[in-house]
C-alpha cells in the first residue's frame, strides 16, 4: 500500500452500517492523509455513496469510530463536520435551481466557511475561477448544461473551505474532453493541498488522477493500492465482471463497457 501523502486527516475504525439486510459497511477501516488523492471504485450498490454519508455525517454508523483532523466526529452532524472541513458533492447534483451560480456558491461560502460580505464575494469569485465557472456566474443553476452543473457541484463543496473533499461521480455522463476538464479542476484542487476522495465509474478519469485506489464490495475494501495494481487484482476484476478493458493502464486507463458508466444527463 502506498504511504499516505501526510499525517492522517481522516480515520475510520471498524465502521459498520446496514440498511435492513443490505450491509454497506462491514467493519470498514480507512485512513486518508492530508493532501492525499484517493479514488474509490466498486459495483453499483456496493455502498460507495453510503460511505460518503458516513464520513460527512449524513448517516450514522451502527458501530465504529470516525476521526477527522485528530477529533472524533462520529457523533457530530453533517453541518458540524462541514464546518470542520469535510466537503462533499452529491451523486445527483443539489443546486438551488432558481438561484444563480454565484448565489449558490455564496450560500456555501457563507454557511460552510462562515464568511460574510466582501470576503465572501472574494472567496466565491476565487472558487468560480478555480472551477471554470466565472463566465456562468450570473446564470440560474437550473439553466446550466451537464458539465457546468458538475462544476457547480464541485464549486459548492469547495466553497465550504474543505481540507477533505469527497467527490461522488462528478464525471458521470460527460464526454471525454469534458472529463479531461474536470480532471484538470480536481488536480488543481489537490495541488492546493486539499485531500480528495473521488468515487467514480469513469475509470480513465480516476486512473489519470489518483495515486491510490480503493475497491469497495460487500461492505469491505477488496483492493487498496496503486491504481494499476488494484485493477489487476483477480477479486477486483471479478466484481467488474462484464466490463471491458479497452485501453492499457499505462495509457488512458481502462474504460467500463457501454452502459456501466451510468448516464445522468
Ligand atoms: N437511505 C437508505 N435507505 C435504505 N437503503 C439504502 C439507503 N441508502 C442506500 N441504500 C442501499 O444501500 C446500498 C448501497 O447504496 P449506495 O448508494 O451507497 O451504493 P453505491 O455504491 O453508491 O452505488 P452506485 O454505484 O449505484 O452509486 C444499495 O442497496 C441501496 O439501495
Ligand atoms: Mg453512489
Coordinates of N, CA, C and O and ligand atoms in Angstrom, one line a residue, residues 43-50 88 91 168-169 199 201 262, ligand 2:
X43 N -18.8 -1.9 -7.5 CA -20.1 -2.1 -8.3 C -21.2 -1.3 -7.8 O -21.2 -0.8 -6.7
X44 N -22.2 -1.1 -8.7 CA -23.4 -0.4 -8.3 C -24.0 -1.0 -7.0 O -24.1 -2.2 -6.9
X45 N -24.4 -0.1 -6.1 CA -25.0 -0.6 -4.8 C -24.0 -1.2 -3.8 O -24.4 -1.7 -2.8
X46 N -22.7 -1.0 -4.1 CA -21.6 -1.5 -3.1 C -21.6 -0.7 -1.8 O -21.2 -1.3 -0.8
X47 N -22.1 0.5 -1.8 CA -22.1 1.3 -0.6 C -21.1 2.5 -0.7 O -20.8 3.0 0.4
X48 N -20.7 2.8 -1.9 CA -19.7 3.9 -2.0 C -20.3 5.3 -1.5 O -19.7 6.0 -0.7
X49 N -21.5 5.6 -2.1 CA -22.2 6.9 -1.6 C -22.5 6.8 -0.1 O -22.4 7.8 0.6
X50 N -22.9 5.6 0.3 CA -23.2 5.5 1.8 C -21.9 5.8 2.6 O -22.0 6.4 3.7
X88 N -18.5 17.8 0.6 CA -18.9 16.7 -0.3 C -19.8 17.1 -1.4 O -20.5 18.1 -1.3
X91 N -24.1 12.7 -5.7 CA -24.2 12.0 -6.9 C -25.2 12.6 -7.9 O -25.0 12.8 -9.0
X168 N -18.5 12.6 -5.5 CA -19.3 11.4 -5.8 C -19.7 11.4 -7.3 O -20.7 12.1 -7.6
X169 N -19.0 10.7 -8.1 CA -19.3 10.5 -9.5 C -19.6 11.8 -10.3 O -20.6 12.0 -11.0
X199 N -15.1 9.1 -5.8 CA -15.8 7.9 -6.2 C -16.2 8.1 -7.7 O -16.7 9.1 -8.1
X201 N -17.2 5.9 -11.6 CA -17.3 4.8 -12.5 C -16.5 5.0 -13.8 O -16.2 4.1 -14.5
X262 N -23.0 5.0 -15.8 CA -24.4 5.4 -15.8 C -24.6 6.8 -16.3 O -23.9 7.7 -15.9
Ligands
LIG2 MG1 -23.3 6.0 -5.4

